[in-house]
Amino acid sequence: MTRPVATPARPEPSTARPAKQPANLAERSWWSRNQRSLAPYVFVSPFYLLYGLFLLVPILVGFYLSCTEWAGLGTPRWVGLRNYRDLLTDQSFWAAMGNTALYVLFTLCVVVPAALLIAQALNARGLRGRDMFRMTYFMPVVISPIVISVVFGLIFDKDYGLVNATLQAVFGFGGVDWLGDPAWARVSVVILVLWRWTGYLTIFFLAGLQNVPRELYEAAAIDGAGPVRRFWDVTLPALRPVTAFVAVTVLVNTAQIFDEPFLLTQGGPGESTLSVAMFVFRAGFQRQQLGYAAAAGVILFVVVFVLGQLAMRALGVGRSTR
Amino acid sequence: MTSVTMPETASPSSAPATRTVPPRRAERGRLTGRVLLYAFLIALLAVFALPLLWALSASFKSRSEIFSYPPQPLPIPGNLDNYRGLLDGYPFWTWLLTSTAVALISTVVSVGLCSLAGFAFAKYRFRGQNILFNVMFSSMAVPFAVIVVPLFIMIAKAQLTTPYFALVVPWVAPAFGIFMMRQFVEQSVPDALLEAARVDGCTEFGLFRRIVFPLLRPALGALGVWSFLTSYNSLLWPLIVVSEPGDYTLPMGLQVIFSATGRQYDLVLAGAVLAAVPSLLVFYVLRKQLLEGLTAGAVKS
């Protein structure tokens, strides 16, 4: 893994170089004269080629499909904006939108602060085993979602699950139907989101905290600022870029949430945990309503894209460092 | 946060302030703080590790033991029946091979393409650079759900649903990877070195191959693990695009066993444990690079 792309040959010895290079500038080819200004275009072109083929074209096709009715066979039938009109009156779609909004709000308001808190704890001076903690907390993201779904399906099981057994042992009550009751199913999905992503976000905050100069804290302490004051006036401002990055990532990614509800509850019971991405998947690949699925995709695209861009602008993420 | 500096290392100016608290009590407060801190971190350790250990333990249990009440923490007596049943009944090794091969190919290609593009964005000034960068960067905010239906149709129509095309080619140049690489090139490749090589007659691609690429080694590791894990663990896209059972990836295969006949938890758990081995191995070997690589973009800009 040290060198994934093999370099074909070692650079030839420098004595060979002058021979390769024509002494007279006029003899050099057009390419070698202009290579410095053309090189960046050549270097970025593979990305834009793939971008065009596998992102731009599908988006455009998606816009077209969203105005058709199509079950995958024959030719799509143009229906104008009917899919959009139907979506706006579709209870399932609104349920999916509501659930997705809930997941996004939960991640922003609970997962992100929890990650910040854990990062604070990990940043304590002289902490032993920091790397071990950090690594273990990160592990849920490394594991395949299918593994997670199987394990959590077992743990949340109503009759045999570890959670209910523990509740029973500790509080004498453990009859929660985690995956079968609409409200508890939402809670389960949200717990899974918390479990899976908190450690991931923690490493961003920890990296940010480790970049805050210690002198700032010492100076604040000398000025008589207590721990709380230091957190608000030193830590939070210093973490601004990281927080901005995390917030935008979380917003954009959670708005597209699919794995957790799909694997844990299949969107159910009923439609209580259905997300918009699952709605698209279900309409497109289980119900063969390709046009309808495309229209829901377009709505999700517009919402996520606009929110993402607004958040990036507002928080200044991704600007060049120069 | 409590200060844990030893009295002798504390700066002289803060010493009088600490003296107002009797030394004994301060010492004890510090100790309680430490104990609470470690208790908190170890409790979290359990929260994050327990489900995975639970899966490991359950994979050695028989079906009835998995669903015994109250749940048994350890598989006593443990057996390998689940593993045997999985390996005998399903083409597990084929799935593993497909997943690993697809992930490795994606990784090699995307590391190359992303570092090349990241180098261009970091070290060249060219017309349209800002627009191109913004287009690239904002593509991260395009939900997969919007392209999934049309992309599937395109690939199905072109009859390219083989895993080695459909699971690799559309995903080999992730914008996130380019962004990460740009951050790294800006930090670790000095302009003077590039200029010196140019004076010596190095071509622009030669600069990349001989100077930038070797200097980026830690970053390549980071992007490498990231893209390996992303590809190896992906589930939704393979479920959509791959239809031949012979072409299944590992997560797909497990999903199919899981959803097909009455939730075969026993077999799937064994498969889940085996499936996690390569990802955990890759993660363990390259954890430093990955964690630092992921945070490079967030902290620096």
Coordinates of C-alpha atoms in Angstrom, one line a residue:
Chain A
M1 CA 0.0 0.0 0.0
T2 CA 3.0 2.3 0.1
R3 CA 2.7 3.1 -3.6
P4 CA -0.6 2.3 -5.1
V5 CA 0.1 3.6 -8.6
A6 CA 3.4 2.1 -9.7
T7 CA 5.8 4.5 -11.4
P8 CA 7.0 2.6 -14.4
A9 CA 10.6 3.4 -14.3
R10 CA 13.1 5.2 -12.1
P11 CA 14.0 8.7 -13.4
E12 CA 16.8 8.4 -15.8
P13 CA 20.2 9.8 -14.7
S14 CA 20.5 13.5 -15.1
T15 CA 23.3 13.1 -17.6
A16 CA 20.7 11.8 -20.1
R17 CA 18.5 14.8 -19.9
P18 CA 20.3 17.4 -22.0
A19 CA 20.3 15.0 -24.9
K20 CA 16.6 14.7 -24.7
Q21 CA 16.1 18.4 -24.7
P22 CA 16.6 20.3 -28.0
A23 CA 18.9 23.2 -27.5
N24 CA 17.0 25.4 -29.9
L25 CA 13.7 26.7 -28.6
A26 CA 12.2 26.8 -32.0
E27 CA 12.7 23.1 -32.5
R28 CA 10.6 22.2 -29.5
S29 CA 7.1 21.1 -30.2
W30 CA 4.1 23.2 -29.6
W31 CA 3.1 20.9 -26.7
S32 CA 6.4 21.3 -24.9
R33 CA 6.3 25.1 -25.3
N34 CA 2.8 25.4 -23.9
Q35 CA 2.8 22.5 -21.5
R36 CA 3.1 24.6 -18.4
S37 CA -0.1 26.5 -19.1
L38 CA -2.0 23.5 -20.5
A39 CA -0.9 21.0 -17.8
P40 CA -3.5 21.9 -15.2
Y41 CA -6.3 21.4 -17.7
V42 CA -5.0 18.0 -18.6
F43 CA -4.6 17.1 -15.0
V44 CA -8.1 18.0 -14.0
S45 CA -9.8 16.7 -17.1
P46 CA -10.3 13.1 -16.0
F47 CA -12.4 14.4 -13.1
Y48 CA -14.6 16.6 -15.4
L49 CA -14.9 13.8 -17.9
L50 CA -16.3 11.5 -15.2
Y51 CA -18.3 14.4 -13.7
G52 CA -19.9 15.1 -17.1
L53 CA -20.7 11.5 -17.8
F54 CA -21.7 10.2 -14.4
L55 CA -23.1 13.3 -12.7
L56 CA -24.1 16.0 -15.1
V57 CA -25.7 13.7 -17.7
P58 CA -27.7 11.8 -15.0
I59 CA -28.9 15.0 -13.5
L60 CA -30.2 16.2 -16.8
V61 CA -31.7 12.8 -17.6
G62 CA -33.2 12.9 -14.2
F63 CA -34.8 16.3 -14.9
Y64 CA -36.2 14.9 -18.1
L65 CA -37.5 11.7 -16.5
S66 CA -39.1 13.6 -13.7
C67 CA -41.5 15.0 -16.3
T68 CA -42.4 11.5 -17.7
E69 CA -44.3 8.4 -16.7
W70 CA -42.2 5.4 -17.2
A71 CA -42.0 1.8 -15.8
G72 CA -38.7 1.0 -17.4
L73 CA -40.1 -0.7 -20.5
G74 CA -41.0 1.0 -23.8
T75 CA -40.6 4.8 -24.1
P76 CA -41.2 7.3 -21.3
R77 CA -44.5 9.2 -21.7
W78 CA -44.3 12.9 -21.2
V79 CA -46.6 14.1 -18.5
G80 CA -45.2 17.6 -17.7
L81 CA -45.2 18.6 -14.1
R82 CA -47.7 16.0 -13.0
N83 CA -45.2 14.0 -11.0
Y84 CA -44.4 17.1 -9.0
R85 CA -48.0 17.9 -8.4
D86 CA -48.7 14.3 -7.3
L87 CA -45.7 14.4 -4.9
L88 CA -47.0 17.5 -3.2
T89 CA -50.2 15.7 -2.3
D90 CA -48.5 12.4 -1.5
Q91 CA -48.7 11.6 2.2
S92 CA -45.7 9.2 1.9
F93 CA -43.5 11.8 0.4
W94 CA -44.3 14.3 3.2
A95 CA -43.7 11.6 5.8
A96 CA -40.3 11.0 4.2
M97 CA -39.6 14.7 4.1
G98 CA -40.6 15.1 7.8
N99 CA -38.5 12.1 8.9
T100 CA -35.5 13.3 6.9
A101 CA -35.8 16.8 8.5
L102 CA -36.0 15.1 11.9
Y103 CA -32.8 13.1 11.2
V104 CA -31.0 16.3 10.0
L105 CA -32.1 18.3 13.1
F106 CA -31.1 15.5 15.4
T107 CA -27.7 15.2 13.9
L108 CA -27.1 18.9 14.0
C109 CA -28.5 19.5 17.5
V110 CA -27.4 16.2 19.3
V111 CA -24.7 14.4 17.3
V112 CA -22.5 17.4 16.6
P113 CA -22.5 18.8 20.2
A114 CA -21.9 15.2 21.5
A115 CA -18.9 14.9 19.2
L116 CA -17.6 18.3 20.5
L117 CA -18.0 17.2 24.1
I118 CA -16.1 13.9 23.5
A119 CA -13.4 15.8 21.6
Q120 CA -13.0 18.1 24.6
A121 CA -12.6 15.1 26.9
L122 CA -10.1 13.5 24.6
N123 CA -8.1 16.7 24.4
A124 CA -7.5 16.7 28.2
R125 CA -3.8 17.2 28.9
G126 CA -1.7 14.2 29.6
L127 CA -4.5 11.8 28.7
R128 CA -3.3 8.2 28.3
G129 CA -4.5 6.0 25.5
R130 CA -5.9 8.9 23.4
D131 CA -5.2 7.2 20.2
M132 CA -6.9 4.0 21.3
F133 CA -10.0 5.9 22.4
R134 CA -10.1 7.9 19.2
M135 CA -9.7 4.8 17.0
T136 CA -12.4 2.8 18.8
Y137 CA -14.8 5.7 18.6
F138 CA -14.2 6.0 14.9
M139 CA -14.7 2.2 14.3
P140 CA -18.5 2.3 13.6
V141 CA -17.8 4.2 10.3
V142 CA -15.3 1.6 9.2
I143 CA -17.6 -1.3 9.6
S144 CA -20.0 -2.2 6.7
P145 CA -23.5 -0.9 7.3
I146 CA -24.9 -4.4 6.8
V147 CA -22.9 -5.6 9.8
I148 CA -24.3 -2.8 11.8
S149 CA -27.8 -3.5 10.8
V150 CA -27.6 -7.2 11.7
V151 CA -26.1 -6.4 15.1
F152 CA -28.5 -3.6 15.9
G153 CA -31.4 -5.7 14.7
L154 CA -30.4 -8.2 17.3
I155 CA -29.7 -5.7 20.1
F156 CA -33.0 -3.9 19.6
D157 CA -35.0 -7.1 19.3
K158 CA -38.2 -6.8 21.4
D159 CA -38.1 -10.3 22.9
Y160 CA -34.5 -11.4 22.9
G161 CA -32.6 -8.1 22.5
L162 CA -29.8 -6.9 24.7
V163 CA -31.3 -3.5 25.3
N164 CA -34.6 -4.8 26.6
A165 CA -32.8 -7.5 28.7
T166 CA -30.7 -4.8 30.3
L167 CA -33.6 -2.5 30.9
Q168 CA -35.4 -5.4 32.4
A169 CA -32.5 -6.2 34.7
V170 CA -31.9 -2.7 35.8
F171 CA -35.4 -1.1 35.9
G172 CA -37.6 -4.2 35.9
F173 CA -39.2 -2.9 32.7
G174 CA -38.0 -3.9 29.3
G175 CA -41.0 -4.3 27.0
V176 CA -40.1 -1.5 24.5
D177 CA -41.0 -2.5 21.0
W178 CA -37.9 -0.7 19.6
L179 CA -38.4 -1.6 15.9
G180 CA -42.2 -2.2 15.8
D181 CA -43.6 0.9 17.3
P182 CA -43.6 4.0 15.0
A183 CA -42.3 6.4 17.7
W184 CA -39.7 4.0 19.1
A185 CA -38.6 3.0 15.6
R186 CA -37.6 6.6 15.0
V187 CA -35.8 6.6 18.3
S188 CA -33.9 3.5 17.2
V189 CA -32.9 4.9 13.9
V190 CA -31.7 8.1 15.6
I191 CA -29.7 6.1 18.2
L192 CA -28.1 4.2 15.4
V193 CA -27.2 7.5 13.7
L194 CA -25.7 8.8 17.0
W195 CA -23.7 5.6 17.4
R196 CA -22.4 5.5 13.9
W197 CA -21.4 9.1 13.3
T198 CA -20.5 10.7 16.7
G199 CA -17.0 9.2 16.7
Y200 CA -16.4 10.2 13.1
L201 CA -17.3 13.9 13.9
T202 CA -15.2 13.7 17.1
I203 CA -11.9 13.3 15.2
F204 CA -12.6 16.6 13.3
F205 CA -13.2 18.5 16.5
L206 CA -10.2 16.9 18.2
A207 CA -8.0 17.9 15.3
G208 CA -9.4 21.4 15.6
L209 CA -8.8 21.5 19.3
Q210 CA -5.3 20.3 19.0
N211 CA -4.6 23.3 16.8
V212 CA -5.7 25.8 19.3
P213 CA -2.6 27.3 20.9
R214 CA -2.4 26.5 24.6
E215 CA -1.2 30.0 25.3
L216 CA -4.7 31.3 24.5
Y217 CA -6.1 29.2 27.3
E218 CA -3.4 30.3 29.7
A219 CA -3.9 33.9 28.8
A220 CA -7.6 33.6 29.4
A221 CA -7.0 31.8 32.7
I222 CA -4.8 34.6 33.9
D223 CA -7.5 37.1 33.0
G224 CA -9.7 35.1 35.4
A225 CA -11.9 33.2 32.8
G226 CA -13.3 30.0 34.3
P227 CA -13.7 26.8 32.3
V228 CA -17.1 27.7 30.9
R229 CA -16.0 31.2 29.9
R230 CA -12.8 29.8 28.3
F231 CA -14.9 27.3 26.3
W232 CA -17.2 30.1 24.9
D233 CA -14.5 32.7 24.3
V234 CA -11.5 30.7 23.3
T235 CA -12.5 27.2 22.2
L236 CA -15.6 28.0 20.1
P237 CA -14.2 30.8 18.1
A238 CA -11.0 28.8 17.4
L239 CA -13.1 25.9 16.3
R240 CA -15.1 28.0 13.8
P241 CA -13.7 26.6 10.6
V242 CA -14.0 23.0 11.8
T243 CA -17.5 23.5 13.1
A244 CA -18.5 25.1 9.8
F245 CA -17.0 22.1 7.9
V246 CA -18.7 19.6 10.1
A247 CA -22.1 21.4 10.0
V248 CA -22.1 21.5 6.2
T249 CA -21.0 17.9 5.8
V250 CA -23.6 16.7 8.3
L251 CA -26.4 18.8 6.7
V252 CA -25.6 17.5 3.2
N253 CA -25.1 13.9 4.2
T254 CA -27.9 13.5 6.7
A255 CA -30.3 15.0 4.2
Q256 CA -29.5 12.0 2.0
I257 CA -29.7 9.4 4.8
F258 CA -30.5 6.0 3.5
D259 CA -28.5 3.2 5.2
E260 CA -29.8 3.5 8.7
P261 CA -33.6 3.4 8.2
F262 CA -33.3 1.0 5.2
L263 CA -31.3 -1.6 7.1
L264 CA -32.7 -1.2 10.6
T265 CA -36.5 -0.8 9.9
Q266 CA -37.0 -0.9 6.1
G267 CA -38.6 2.5 6.6
G268 CA -41.3 1.0 8.8
P269 CA -43.3 0.3 10.7
G270 CA -45.6 1.8 8.1
E271 CA -43.7 4.8 6.9
S272 CA -42.6 6.1 10.2
T273 CA -38.8 6.0 9.5
L274 CA -38.9 6.4 5.7
S275 CA -36.4 8.9 4.4
V276 CA -36.5 10.8 1.1
A277 CA -33.6 8.8 -0.3
M278 CA -35.5 5.6 0.6
F279 CA -38.6 7.0 -1.0
V280 CA -36.7 7.5 -4.2
F281 CA -35.3 4.0 -4.0
R282 CA -38.7 2.5 -3.3
A283 CA -40.5 4.3 -6.1
G284 CA -37.7 3.6 -8.6
F285 CA -36.6 0.1 -7.9
Q286 CA -39.5 -1.6 -6.1
R287 CA -42.5 0.0 -7.6
Q288 CA -41.1 0.7 -11.1
Q289 CA -42.3 4.4 -11.0
L290 CA -39.1 5.7 -12.5
G291 CA -40.5 9.1 -13.4
Y292 CA -42.0 9.6 -10.0
A293 CA -38.7 8.5 -8.4
A294 CA -36.8 10.9 -10.6
A295 CA -39.1 13.8 -9.6
A296 CA -38.6 13.1 -5.9
G297 CA -34.9 12.9 -6.5
V298 CA -35.0 16.3 -8.2
I299 CA -36.8 17.9 -5.2
L300 CA -34.2 16.4 -2.8
F301 CA -31.5 17.7 -5.1
V302 CA -32.8 21.2 -5.1
V303 CA -33.3 21.3 -1.4
V304 CA -30.0 19.8 -0.5
F305 CA -28.1 21.8 -3.0
V306 CA -29.6 25.1 -2.0
L307 CA -29.2 24.4 1.7
G308 CA -25.6 23.2 1.2
Q309 CA -24.6 26.2 -0.9
L310 CA -26.3 28.6 1.6
A311 CA -24.5 26.9 4.5
M312 CA -21.2 26.9 2.7
R313 CA -21.5 30.6 1.8
A314 CA -22.6 31.5 5.3
L315 CA -19.9 29.6 7.0
G316 CA -17.2 30.0 4.4
V317 CA -16.3 26.4 3.8
G318 CA -14.0 25.3 1.0
R319 CA -12.6 28.7 0.1
S320 CA -9.1 28.7 -1.1
T321 CA -6.6 29.2 1.7
R322 CA -4.8 31.9 -0.3
Chain B
M1 CA -11.4 21.9 32.1
T2 CA -9.2 21.4 35.1
S3 CA -5.6 22.3 34.8
V4 CA -3.3 19.4 35.3
T5 CA 0.0 21.1 35.2
M6 CA 2.3 20.2 38.1
P7 CA 2.9 23.1 40.5
E8 CA 6.6 23.4 39.5
T9 CA 5.8 23.8 35.8
A10 CA 3.0 26.3 36.3
S11 CA 4.0 29.8 35.0
P12 CA 5.0 32.1 37.9
S13 CA 2.2 34.5 37.2
S14 CA -0.6 31.9 37.8
A15 CA 1.0 30.5 40.9
P16 CA -0.4 33.0 43.3
A17 CA -3.9 32.3 42.0
T18 CA -3.7 28.6 42.6
R19 CA -2.3 29.1 46.1
T20 CA -5.7 30.5 47.3
V21 CA -7.0 26.9 47.2
P22 CA -5.5 24.7 49.9
P23 CA -3.1 22.3 48.1
R24 CA -4.7 19.2 49.5
R25 CA -8.2 20.0 48.2
A26 CA -6.9 21.1 44.8
E27 CA -5.0 17.8 44.5
R28 CA -8.2 15.8 45.4
G29 CA -10.3 17.8 43.0
R30 CA -7.9 17.1 40.2
L31 CA -7.9 13.4 41.0
T32 CA -11.7 13.2 40.9
G33 CA -11.7 15.1 37.6
R34 CA -9.3 12.5 36.2
V35 CA -11.3 9.6 37.4
L36 CA -14.5 11.0 36.0
L37 CA -12.8 11.7 32.7
Y38 CA -11.5 8.2 32.3
A39 CA -14.8 6.7 33.5
F40 CA -16.6 8.8 30.8
L41 CA -14.1 7.7 28.1
I42 CA -14.2 4.1 29.0
A43 CA -17.9 4.0 29.2
L44 CA -17.9 5.4 25.7
L45 CA -15.4 2.8 24.6
A46 CA -17.9 0.2 25.7
V47 CA -20.7 1.9 23.9
F48 CA -18.8 1.9 20.6
A49 CA -17.1 -1.5 20.9
L50 CA -19.8 -3.5 22.6
P51 CA -22.1 -4.0 19.6
L52 CA -19.2 -5.3 17.5
L53 CA -18.0 -7.6 20.3
W54 CA -21.6 -8.8 20.6
A55 CA -21.6 -9.7 17.0
L56 CA -18.3 -11.5 17.3
S57 CA -19.6 -13.5 20.3
A58 CA -23.0 -14.3 18.7
S59 CA -21.3 -15.6 15.5
F60 CA -20.1 -18.5 17.6
K61 CA -23.5 -19.2 19.0
S62 CA -26.1 -21.6 17.7
R63 CA -29.4 -20.1 16.5
S64 CA -31.2 -20.9 19.6
E65 CA -28.5 -19.4 21.8
I66 CA -28.6 -16.2 19.8
F67 CA -32.3 -15.9 20.7
S68 CA -32.1 -17.2 24.2
Y69 CA -33.4 -15.1 27.0
P70 CA -31.8 -13.6 28.9
P71 CA -29.0 -13.0 26.4
Q72 CA -25.7 -14.8 27.1
P73 CA -22.7 -12.6 26.8
L74 CA -20.3 -15.4 25.9
P75 CA -20.8 -18.3 23.4
I76 CA -20.6 -21.3 25.7
P77 CA -20.0 -23.8 24.3
G78 CA -18.9 -21.9 21.2
N79 CA -18.9 -23.6 17.8
L80 CA -18.0 -22.9 14.2
D81 CA -21.3 -24.1 12.7
N82 CA -22.3 -20.7 11.5
Y83 CA -19.0 -20.2 9.6
R84 CA -19.2 -23.7 8.2
G85 CA -22.8 -23.2 7.1
L86 CA -22.0 -19.9 5.5
L87 CA -18.9 -21.1 3.6
D88 CA -20.6 -24.4 2.5
G89 CA -23.9 -22.9 1.5
Y90 CA -22.9 -19.7 -0.2
P91 CA -20.2 -18.5 -2.6
F92 CA -18.7 -16.4 0.2
W93 CA -15.2 -16.4 -1.2
T94 CA -16.4 -15.2 -4.6
W95 CA -18.2 -12.3 -3.0
L96 CA -15.2 -11.4 -1.0
L97 CA -13.0 -11.6 -4.0
T98 CA -15.3 -9.4 -6.1
S99 CA -15.6 -6.8 -3.3
T100 CA -11.9 -6.7 -2.6
A101 CA -10.9 -6.5 -6.3
V102 CA -13.4 -3.8 -7.0
A103 CA -12.3 -1.8 -3.9
L104 CA -8.6 -2.2 -4.8
I105 CA -9.1 -1.1 -8.4
S106 CA -11.2 1.9 -7.3
T107 CA -8.5 2.8 -4.8
V108 CA -5.6 2.7 -7.1
V109 CA -7.3 4.7 -9.8
S110 CA -8.9 7.3 -7.6
V111 CA -5.7 7.9 -5.7
G112 CA -4.0 8.7 -9.0
L113 CA -6.7 10.9 -10.4
C114 CA -7.4 12.8 -7.2
S115 CA -3.8 13.6 -6.5
L116 CA -3.3 14.7 -10.1
A117 CA -6.3 17.0 -9.9
G118 CA -5.5 18.2 -6.4
F119 CA -1.9 19.0 -7.6
A120 CA -3.3 21.1 -10.4
F121 CA -5.7 23.0 -8.2
A122 CA -3.0 23.7 -5.6
K123 CA 0.0 24.6 -7.7
Y124 CA -1.2 26.2 -10.9
R125 CA -3.0 29.4 -11.6
F126 CA -5.1 29.0 -14.7
R127 CA -8.1 30.6 -16.4
G128 CA -11.4 29.3 -15.0
Q129 CA -9.7 27.8 -12.0
N130 CA -12.2 29.3 -9.5
I131 CA -15.2 28.2 -11.5
L132 CA -13.8 24.7 -12.0
F133 CA -13.0 24.4 -8.4
N134 CA -16.4 25.6 -7.3
V135 CA -18.1 23.2 -9.7
M136 CA -16.0 20.3 -8.3
F137 CA -16.6 21.3 -4.7
S138 CA -20.3 21.8 -5.0
S139 CA -20.7 18.4 -6.6
M140 CA -20.3 17.0 -3.1
A141 CA -23.7 18.5 -2.4
V142 CA -25.4 16.5 -5.1
P143 CA -27.5 13.8 -3.4
F144 CA -26.9 10.3 -4.7
A145 CA -30.7 9.9 -4.8
V146 CA -31.0 12.3 -7.7
I147 CA -28.6 10.5 -10.0
V148 CA -29.4 7.0 -8.9
V149 CA -32.3 6.3 -11.2
P150 CA -30.9 7.9 -14.4
L151 CA -27.5 6.5 -13.8
F152 CA -28.9 3.1 -13.4
I153 CA -30.9 3.4 -16.6
M154 CA -27.8 4.6 -18.5
I155 CA -25.6 1.8 -17.3
A156 CA -28.3 -0.8 -17.8
K157 CA -29.0 0.4 -21.4
A158 CA -25.3 0.4 -22.1
Q159 CA -25.1 -3.2 -20.7
L160 CA -22.3 -2.2 -18.4
T161 CA -23.7 -3.7 -15.2
T162 CA -20.6 -5.8 -14.5
P163 CA -19.2 -4.9 -11.1
Y164 CA -15.8 -4.0 -12.6
F165 CA -17.4 -1.2 -14.6
A166 CA -20.5 -0.1 -12.7
L167 CA -19.0 -0.2 -9.2
V168 CA -15.7 1.3 -10.2
V169 CA -15.8 3.8 -13.1
P170 CA -18.6 6.3 -12.0
W171 CA -16.9 6.7 -8.6
V172 CA -13.2 6.9 -9.2
A173 CA -12.8 10.6 -9.0
P174 CA -14.6 11.7 -5.8
A175 CA -14.6 15.5 -5.3
F176 CA -13.8 14.9 -1.7
G177 CA -10.6 13.2 -2.6
I178 CA -9.5 16.0 -4.9
F179 CA -10.3 18.6 -2.1
M180 CA -8.3 16.5 0.4
M181 CA -5.3 16.2 -2.0
R182 CA -5.3 19.9 -2.7
Q183 CA -5.0 20.7 1.0
F184 CA -2.1 18.2 1.3
V185 CA -0.2 19.5 -1.8
E186 CA -0.5 23.1 -0.5
Q187 CA 1.0 22.0 2.8
S188 CA 3.7 19.6 1.8
V189 CA 5.0 20.6 -1.7
P190 CA 7.2 23.6 -1.7
D191 CA 7.0 25.8 -4.8
A192 CA 10.8 26.2 -4.9
L193 CA 11.2 22.5 -5.4
L194 CA 8.9 22.5 -8.4
E195 CA 10.7 25.5 -9.9
A196 CA 14.0 23.9 -9.4
A197 CA 12.9 20.8 -11.2
R198 CA 11.4 22.9 -14.1
V199 CA 14.8 24.6 -14.5
D200 CA 16.3 21.2 -14.8
G201 CA 14.0 20.5 -17.7
C202 CA 11.4 18.3 -15.9
T203 CA 8.1 18.1 -17.7
E204 CA 4.9 19.1 -15.9
F205 CA 3.7 15.5 -15.6
G206 CA 7.2 14.6 -14.5
L207 CA 6.9 17.0 -11.7
F208 CA 3.9 15.2 -10.5
R209 CA 5.3 11.8 -10.9
R210 CA 8.8 12.4 -9.5
I211 CA 8.2 15.1 -6.9
V212 CA 4.6 15.6 -5.9
F213 CA 3.6 11.9 -5.8
P214 CA 6.4 10.7 -3.6
L215 CA 6.0 13.7 -1.3
L216 CA 2.3 13.0 -0.9
R217 CA 2.9 9.4 0.4
P218 CA 1.1 9.9 3.7
A219 CA -1.8 11.6 2.0
L220 CA -2.1 8.9 -0.5
G221 CA -2.4 6.4 2.3
A222 CA -5.3 8.5 3.8
L223 CA -7.2 8.7 0.5
G224 CA -6.4 5.1 -0.2
V225 CA -8.0 3.8 3.0
W226 CA -10.9 6.2 2.6
S227 CA -11.7 5.0 -0.9
F228 CA -11.1 1.4 -0.1
L229 CA -13.5 1.5 2.8
T230 CA -16.1 3.5 0.8
S231 CA -16.0 1.0 -2.0
Y232 CA -15.8 -2.1 0.1
N233 CA -18.7 -1.1 2.3
S234 CA -21.0 0.3 -0.3
L235 CA -24.4 -1.4 -0.4
L236 CA -27.1 0.7 -2.1
W237 CA -25.5 1.1 -5.5
P238 CA -24.4 -2.5 -5.9
L239 CA -27.9 -3.6 -4.8
I240 CA -29.4 -1.5 -7.6
V241 CA -27.0 -2.1 -10.4
V242 CA -25.7 -5.7 -10.0
S243 CA -28.2 -8.4 -10.8
E244 CA -26.2 -11.5 -11.5
P245 CA -25.8 -13.6 -8.3
G246 CA -22.3 -14.5 -9.6
D247 CA -21.3 -10.9 -9.5
Y248 CA -22.5 -10.1 -6.0
T249 CA -20.3 -8.1 -3.6
L250 CA -20.0 -9.2 -0.1
P251 CA -22.4 -6.7 1.6
M252 CA -24.9 -7.6 -1.2
G253 CA -24.6 -11.3 -0.6
L254 CA -25.1 -10.9 3.1
Q255 CA -28.1 -8.6 2.6
V256 CA -29.6 -11.2 0.3
I257 CA -29.1 -14.1 2.8
F258 CA -30.5 -11.8 5.5
S259 CA -33.6 -10.7 3.7
A260 CA -34.3 -13.9 1.7
T261 CA -35.3 -16.7 4.0
G262 CA -36.5 -15.7 7.5
R263 CA -33.5 -13.6 8.7
Q264 CA -30.8 -16.1 9.1
Y265 CA -29.0 -14.2 11.8
D266 CA -26.6 -17.1 12.5
L267 CA -25.1 -17.2 9.0
V268 CA -25.2 -13.5 8.4
L269 CA -23.4 -12.8 11.7
A270 CA -20.6 -15.2 10.7
G271 CA -20.5 -13.4 7.4
A272 CA -20.6 -10.0 9.0
V273 CA -17.6 -10.9 11.2
L274 CA -15.6 -12.2 8.2
A275 CA -16.6 -9.2 6.1
A276 CA -15.4 -6.8 8.8
V277 CA -11.9 -8.3 8.9
P278 CA -10.5 -6.7 5.7
S279 CA -11.9 -3.2 6.6
L280 CA -10.6 -3.4 10.2
L281 CA -7.3 -4.6 8.9
V282 CA -6.9 -1.8 6.4
F283 CA -8.1 0.7 9.0
Y284 CA -5.8 -0.6 11.7
V285 CA -2.7 -0.5 9.4
L286 CA -3.4 3.0 8.0
R287 CA -5.4 4.6 10.9
K288 CA -3.0 7.5 11.5
Q289 CA -3.0 8.5 7.9
L290 CA -6.7 8.2 7.5
L291 CA -7.6 10.2 10.6
E292 CA -5.1 12.9 9.8
G293 CA -6.0 13.0 6.2
L294 CA -9.7 13.3 6.8
T295 CA -9.2 16.2 9.2
A296 CA -6.6 18.1 7.0
G297 CA -9.2 19.8 4.9
A298 CA -11.5 20.7 7.8
V299 CA -8.9 22.2 10.0
K300 CA -6.8 24.1 7.6
S301 CA -9.3 26.0 5.5

